[in-house]
Short mmCIF file of C-alpha atoms and ligand atoms in Angstrom, two decimals:
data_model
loop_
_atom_site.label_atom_id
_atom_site.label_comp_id
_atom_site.label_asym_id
_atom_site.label_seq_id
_atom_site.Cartn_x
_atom_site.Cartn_y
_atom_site.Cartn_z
CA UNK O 1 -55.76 -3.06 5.71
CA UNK O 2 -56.24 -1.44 9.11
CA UNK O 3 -57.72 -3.90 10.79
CA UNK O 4 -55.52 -6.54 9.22
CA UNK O 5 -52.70 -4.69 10.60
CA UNK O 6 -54.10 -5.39 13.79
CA UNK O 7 -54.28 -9.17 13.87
CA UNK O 8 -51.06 -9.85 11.90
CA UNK O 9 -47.65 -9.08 11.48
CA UNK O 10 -47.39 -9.87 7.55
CA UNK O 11 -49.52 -10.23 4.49
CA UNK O 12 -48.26 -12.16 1.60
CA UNK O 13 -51.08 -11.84 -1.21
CA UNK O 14 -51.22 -13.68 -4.35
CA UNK O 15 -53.32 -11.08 -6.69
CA UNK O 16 -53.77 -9.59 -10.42
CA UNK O 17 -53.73 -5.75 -9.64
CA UNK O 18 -50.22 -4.22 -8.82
CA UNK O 19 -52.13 -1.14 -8.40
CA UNK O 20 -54.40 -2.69 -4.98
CA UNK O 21 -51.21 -4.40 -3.44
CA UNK O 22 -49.29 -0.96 -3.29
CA UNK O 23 -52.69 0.33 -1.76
CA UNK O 24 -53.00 -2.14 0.76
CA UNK O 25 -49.37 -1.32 1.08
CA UNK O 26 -50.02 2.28 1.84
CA UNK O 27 -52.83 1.63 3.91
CA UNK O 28 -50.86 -1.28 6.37
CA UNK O 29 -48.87 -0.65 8.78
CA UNK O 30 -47.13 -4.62 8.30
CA UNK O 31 -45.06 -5.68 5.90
CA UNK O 32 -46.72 -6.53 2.46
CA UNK O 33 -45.81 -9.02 0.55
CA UNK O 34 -46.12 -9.21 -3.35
CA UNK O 35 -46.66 -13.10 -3.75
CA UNK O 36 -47.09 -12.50 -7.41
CA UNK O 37 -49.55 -10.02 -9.44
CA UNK O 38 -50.45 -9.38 -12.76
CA UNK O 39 -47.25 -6.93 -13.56
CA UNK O 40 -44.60 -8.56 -10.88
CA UNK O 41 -43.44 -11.43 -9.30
CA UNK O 42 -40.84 -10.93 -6.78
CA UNK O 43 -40.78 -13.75 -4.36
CA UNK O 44 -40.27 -15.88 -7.57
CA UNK O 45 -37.10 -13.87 -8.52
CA UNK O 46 -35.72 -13.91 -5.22
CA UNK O 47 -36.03 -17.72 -5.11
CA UNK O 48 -34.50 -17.65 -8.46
CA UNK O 49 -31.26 -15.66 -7.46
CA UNK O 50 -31.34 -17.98 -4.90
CA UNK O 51 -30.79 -20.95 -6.79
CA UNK O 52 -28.48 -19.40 -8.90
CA UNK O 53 -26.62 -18.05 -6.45
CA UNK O 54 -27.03 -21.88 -5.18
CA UNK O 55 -25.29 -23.48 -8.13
CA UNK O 56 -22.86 -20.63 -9.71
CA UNK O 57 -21.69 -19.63 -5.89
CA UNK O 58 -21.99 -15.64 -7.71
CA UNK O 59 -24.66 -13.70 -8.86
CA UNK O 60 -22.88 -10.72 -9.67
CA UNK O 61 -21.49 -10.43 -13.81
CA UNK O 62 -23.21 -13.31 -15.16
CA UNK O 63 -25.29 -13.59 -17.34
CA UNK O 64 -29.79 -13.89 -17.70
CA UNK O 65 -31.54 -14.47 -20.82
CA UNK O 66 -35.06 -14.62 -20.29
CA UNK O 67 -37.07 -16.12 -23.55
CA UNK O 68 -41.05 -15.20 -24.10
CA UNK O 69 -43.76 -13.22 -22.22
CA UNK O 70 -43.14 -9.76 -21.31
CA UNK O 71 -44.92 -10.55 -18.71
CA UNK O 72 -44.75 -10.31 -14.33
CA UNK O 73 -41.99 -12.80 -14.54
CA UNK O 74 -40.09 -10.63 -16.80
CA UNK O 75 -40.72 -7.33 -15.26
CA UNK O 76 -39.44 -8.79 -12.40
CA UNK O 77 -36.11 -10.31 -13.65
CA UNK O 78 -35.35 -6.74 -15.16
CA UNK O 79 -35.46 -5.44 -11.72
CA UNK O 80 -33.65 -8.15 -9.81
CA UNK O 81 -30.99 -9.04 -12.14
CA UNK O 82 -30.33 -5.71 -13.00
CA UNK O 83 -30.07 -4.73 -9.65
CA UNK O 84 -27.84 -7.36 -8.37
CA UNK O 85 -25.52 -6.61 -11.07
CA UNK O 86 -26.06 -9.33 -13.39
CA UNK O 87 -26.24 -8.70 -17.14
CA UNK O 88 -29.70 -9.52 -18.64
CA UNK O 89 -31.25 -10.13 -22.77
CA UNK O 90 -34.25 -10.00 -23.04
CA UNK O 91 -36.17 -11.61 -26.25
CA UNK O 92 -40.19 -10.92 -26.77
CA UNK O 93 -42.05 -11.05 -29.63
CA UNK O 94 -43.93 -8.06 -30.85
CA UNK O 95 -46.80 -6.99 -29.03
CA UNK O 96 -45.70 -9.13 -25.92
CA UNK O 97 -42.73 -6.92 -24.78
CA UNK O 98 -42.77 -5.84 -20.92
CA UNK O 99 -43.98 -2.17 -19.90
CA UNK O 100 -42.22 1.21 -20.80
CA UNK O 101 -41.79 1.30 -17.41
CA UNK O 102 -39.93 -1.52 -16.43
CA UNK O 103 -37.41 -1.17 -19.61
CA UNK O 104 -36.96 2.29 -18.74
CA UNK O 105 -36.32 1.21 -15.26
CA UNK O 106 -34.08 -1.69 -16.62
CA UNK O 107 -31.82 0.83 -18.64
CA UNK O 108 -31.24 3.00 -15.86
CA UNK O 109 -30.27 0.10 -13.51
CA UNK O 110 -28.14 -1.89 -16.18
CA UNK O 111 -26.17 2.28 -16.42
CA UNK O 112 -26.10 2.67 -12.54
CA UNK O 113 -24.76 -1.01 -12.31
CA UNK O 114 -22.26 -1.14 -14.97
CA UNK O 115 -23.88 -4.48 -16.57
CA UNK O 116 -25.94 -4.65 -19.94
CA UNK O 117 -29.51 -5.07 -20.72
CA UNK O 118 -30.21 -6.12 -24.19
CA UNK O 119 -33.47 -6.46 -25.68
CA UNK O 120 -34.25 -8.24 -28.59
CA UNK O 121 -37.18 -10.10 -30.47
CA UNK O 122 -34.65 -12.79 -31.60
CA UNK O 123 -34.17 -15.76 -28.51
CA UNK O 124 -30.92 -16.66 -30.45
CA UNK O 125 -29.22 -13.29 -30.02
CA UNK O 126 -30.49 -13.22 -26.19
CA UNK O 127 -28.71 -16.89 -25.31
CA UNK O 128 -25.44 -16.36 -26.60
CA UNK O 129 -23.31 -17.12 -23.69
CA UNK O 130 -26.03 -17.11 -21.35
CA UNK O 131 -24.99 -18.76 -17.63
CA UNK O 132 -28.64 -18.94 -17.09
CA UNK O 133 -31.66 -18.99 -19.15
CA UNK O 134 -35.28 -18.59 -17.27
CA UNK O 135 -38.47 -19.02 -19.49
CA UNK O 136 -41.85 -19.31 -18.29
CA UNK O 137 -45.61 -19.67 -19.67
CA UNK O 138 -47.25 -18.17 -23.03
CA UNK O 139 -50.44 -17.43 -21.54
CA UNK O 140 -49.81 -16.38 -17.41
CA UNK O 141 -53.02 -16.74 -15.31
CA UNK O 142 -55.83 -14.99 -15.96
CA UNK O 143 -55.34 -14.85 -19.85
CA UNK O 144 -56.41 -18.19 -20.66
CA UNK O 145 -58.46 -16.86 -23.04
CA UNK O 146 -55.79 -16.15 -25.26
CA UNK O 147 -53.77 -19.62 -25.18
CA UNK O 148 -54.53 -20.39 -28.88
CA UNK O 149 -53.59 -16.76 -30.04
CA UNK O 150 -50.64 -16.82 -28.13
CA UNK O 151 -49.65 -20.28 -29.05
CA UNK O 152 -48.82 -18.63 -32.69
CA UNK O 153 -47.27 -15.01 -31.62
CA UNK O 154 -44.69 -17.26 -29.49
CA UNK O 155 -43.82 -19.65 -32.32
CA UNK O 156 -39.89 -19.73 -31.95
CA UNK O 157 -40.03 -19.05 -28.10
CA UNK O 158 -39.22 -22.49 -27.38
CA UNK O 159 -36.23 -23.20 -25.37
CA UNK O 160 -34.99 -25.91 -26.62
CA UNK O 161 -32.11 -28.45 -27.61
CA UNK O 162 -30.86 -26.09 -30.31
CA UNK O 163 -30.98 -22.95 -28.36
CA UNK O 164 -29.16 -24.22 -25.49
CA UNK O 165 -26.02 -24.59 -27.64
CA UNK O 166 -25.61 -20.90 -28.14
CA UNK O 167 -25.76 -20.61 -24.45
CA UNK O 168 -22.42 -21.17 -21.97
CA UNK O 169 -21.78 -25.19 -21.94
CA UNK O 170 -22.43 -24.98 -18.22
CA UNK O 171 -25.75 -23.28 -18.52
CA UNK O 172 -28.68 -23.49 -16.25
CA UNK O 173 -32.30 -22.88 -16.82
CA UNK O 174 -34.83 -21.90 -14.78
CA UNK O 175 -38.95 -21.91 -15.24
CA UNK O 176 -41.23 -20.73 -12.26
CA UNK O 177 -43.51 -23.94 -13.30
CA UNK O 178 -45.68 -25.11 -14.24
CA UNK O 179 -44.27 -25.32 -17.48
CA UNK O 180 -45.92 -26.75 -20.24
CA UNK O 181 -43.44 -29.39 -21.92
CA UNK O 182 -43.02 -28.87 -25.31
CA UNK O 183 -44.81 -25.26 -25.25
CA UNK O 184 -41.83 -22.69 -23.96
CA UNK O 185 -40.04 -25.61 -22.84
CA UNK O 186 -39.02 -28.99 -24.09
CA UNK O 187 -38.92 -32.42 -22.43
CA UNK O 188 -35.56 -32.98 -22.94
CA UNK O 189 -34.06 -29.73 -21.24
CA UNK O 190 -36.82 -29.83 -18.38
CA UNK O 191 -34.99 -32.74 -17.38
CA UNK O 192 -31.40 -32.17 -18.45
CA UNK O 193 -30.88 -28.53 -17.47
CA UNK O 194 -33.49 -27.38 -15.13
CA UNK O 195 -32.77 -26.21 -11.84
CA UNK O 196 -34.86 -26.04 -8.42
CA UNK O 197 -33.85 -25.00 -5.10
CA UNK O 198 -32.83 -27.73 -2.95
CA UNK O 199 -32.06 -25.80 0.50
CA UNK O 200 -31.19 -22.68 2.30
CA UNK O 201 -27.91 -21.46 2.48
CA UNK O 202 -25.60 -23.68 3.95
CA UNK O 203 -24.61 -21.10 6.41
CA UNK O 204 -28.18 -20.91 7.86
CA UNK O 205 -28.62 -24.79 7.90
CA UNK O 206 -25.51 -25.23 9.85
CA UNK O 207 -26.77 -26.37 13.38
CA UNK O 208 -30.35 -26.50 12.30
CA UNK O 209 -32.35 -29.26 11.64
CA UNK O 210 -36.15 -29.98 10.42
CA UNK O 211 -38.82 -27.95 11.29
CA UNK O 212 -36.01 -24.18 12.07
CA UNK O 213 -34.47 -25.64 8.34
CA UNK O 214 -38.24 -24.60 7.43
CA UNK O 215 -38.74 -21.48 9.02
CA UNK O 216 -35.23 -20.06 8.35
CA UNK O 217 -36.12 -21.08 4.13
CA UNK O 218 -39.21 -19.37 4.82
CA UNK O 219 -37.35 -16.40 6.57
CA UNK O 220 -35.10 -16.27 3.86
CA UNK O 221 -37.93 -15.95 1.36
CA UNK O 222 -39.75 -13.18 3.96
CA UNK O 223 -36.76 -11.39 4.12
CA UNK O 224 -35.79 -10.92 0.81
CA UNK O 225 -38.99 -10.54 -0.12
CA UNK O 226 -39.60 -7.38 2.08
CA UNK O 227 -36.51 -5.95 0.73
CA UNK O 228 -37.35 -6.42 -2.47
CA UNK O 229 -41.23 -5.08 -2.31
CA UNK O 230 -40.14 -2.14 0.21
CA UNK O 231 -37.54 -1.26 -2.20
CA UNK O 232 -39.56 0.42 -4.71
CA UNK O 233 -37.30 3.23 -4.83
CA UNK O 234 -34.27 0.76 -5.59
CA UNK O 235 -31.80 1.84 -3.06
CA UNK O 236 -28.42 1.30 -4.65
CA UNK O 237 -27.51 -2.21 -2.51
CA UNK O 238 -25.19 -4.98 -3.98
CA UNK O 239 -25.37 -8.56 -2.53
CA UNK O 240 -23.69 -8.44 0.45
CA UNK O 241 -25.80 -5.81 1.40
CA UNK O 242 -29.02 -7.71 0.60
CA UNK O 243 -27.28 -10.28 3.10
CA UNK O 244 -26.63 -8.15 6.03
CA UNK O 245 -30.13 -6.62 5.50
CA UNK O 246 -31.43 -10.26 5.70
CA UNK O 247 -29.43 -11.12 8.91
CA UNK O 248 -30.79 -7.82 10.47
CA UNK O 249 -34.21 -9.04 9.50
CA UNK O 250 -33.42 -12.09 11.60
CA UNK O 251 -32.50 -10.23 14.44
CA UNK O 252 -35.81 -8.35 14.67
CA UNK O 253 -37.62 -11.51 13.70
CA UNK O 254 -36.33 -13.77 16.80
CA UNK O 255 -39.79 -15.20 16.97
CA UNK O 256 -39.53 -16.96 13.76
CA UNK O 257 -36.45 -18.52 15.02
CA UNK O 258 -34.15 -17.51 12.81
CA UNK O 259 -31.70 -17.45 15.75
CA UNK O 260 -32.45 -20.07 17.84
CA UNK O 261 -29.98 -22.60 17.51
CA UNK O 262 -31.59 -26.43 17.71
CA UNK O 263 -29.29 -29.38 19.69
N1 NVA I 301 -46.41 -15.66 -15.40
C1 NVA I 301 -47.02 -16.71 -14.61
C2 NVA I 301 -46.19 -17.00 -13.42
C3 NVA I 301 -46.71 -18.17 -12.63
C4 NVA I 301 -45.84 -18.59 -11.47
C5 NVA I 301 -48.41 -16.30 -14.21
O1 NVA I 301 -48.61 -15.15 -13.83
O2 NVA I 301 -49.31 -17.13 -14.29
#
């Protein structure tokens, strides 16, 4: 991590153990970046508030339901949804429900923030009225092992046709992919209801063009990003916070360009 810190301004690393990223955290004197582990996956959320944000226009008061694993996805979305004020259900099957910690954590955000966080084993209770539902794989990486087991403890975690009903008319869903059609997800609302993010802000493309359009989408995804992973303590921000923070990251960041304008 030392040495590291010498050669580079930033480390985003793709991992299993939470545990050695907050070392290397502790150890660096640059920025560390959780590009997903075995307990959390931040960058994933952020891009996913993103594209919410993208295609509702608010973040704040709607409403998650997230539908399987308890797993890094999950853990995540507790902390980022909750955070940002948006209320969140939650529906696991036994033995597959996130950590203590993250629940507790989830609770004492959903209080702080005024929203709710439900949990539930059933996915029908967790979609009603949902503005966005986010699903993701049975068995994550690593735990390939345990496809076939899992294939039966998730029977009913599909996110399908019939679920989407209970959920707002306008509802969007969301899968950090690759999803495996007809597993979690069917064909059908893959392609009737799934969402990606298309661009950056509109505000940071204006006077931009190609390659800055890159860098400023990859600034955005730094910047929140840092936030997010330095934020371990969960200072008590609110969107337009997050977005000031993320301009101020620009300033400091000139090099990437976030400023330069393009003719
Ligand atoms: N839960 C999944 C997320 C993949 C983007 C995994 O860890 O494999």
């Amino acid at each position: 991590a030392r040495v590291l810190s010498r050669y580079l301004d930033g480390i985003m690393i793709r991992t299993f153990s939470q545990k050695g990223i907050e070392t290397l955290a502790e150890c660096s004197s640059i920025p560390i970046i959780n590009g997903l582990t075995d307990e959390e996956h931040p960058c994933q959320v952020l891009a996913d508030l993103m594209t919410i944000r993208e295609k509702k226009l608010i973040l704040e008061g709607l409403k998650v339901a997230y539908i399987g694993d308890g797993n890094n996805m999950c853990n995540s979305l507790i902390v980022g949804c909750l955070t940002i004020g948006m209320h969140l259900s939650i529906a696991n099957p036994i033995g597959y429900k996130p950590p203590q910690y993250y629940t507790d954590k989830g609770l004492e955000l959903a209080k702080e923030n005024n929203v709710s966080f439900i949990m539930t084993e059933n996915p029908e209770d967790a979609v009603v009225d949902a503005d966005v539902i986010i699903t993701d794989v049975w068995a994550s990486m690593g735990q390939e092992d345990e496809a076939k087991k899992r294939q039966i403890a998730f029977k009913g975690y599909q996110v399908n046709s019939d679920l989407m009903k209970l959920a707002k008319a306008d509802a969007i869903v969301l899968h950090c992919l690759p999803a495996h059609r007809e597993e979690e997800i069917t064909e059908d609302v893959i392609e009737n209801h799934l969402m990606t993010h298309d661009l950056p802000p509109l505000d940071l493309m204006i006077r931009t063009s190609g390659e800055q359009r890159i860098s400023n989408y990859l600034l955005w995804q730094l910047a929140y990003a840092e936030l997010y992973f330095t934020s371990v303590a969960w200072p008590d921000f609110k969107e337009n916070q997050l977005y000031e923070a993320i301009y101020d990251y620009q300033k400091r960041n000139r090099r990437f360009g976030g400023l330069t304008e393009t003719k």
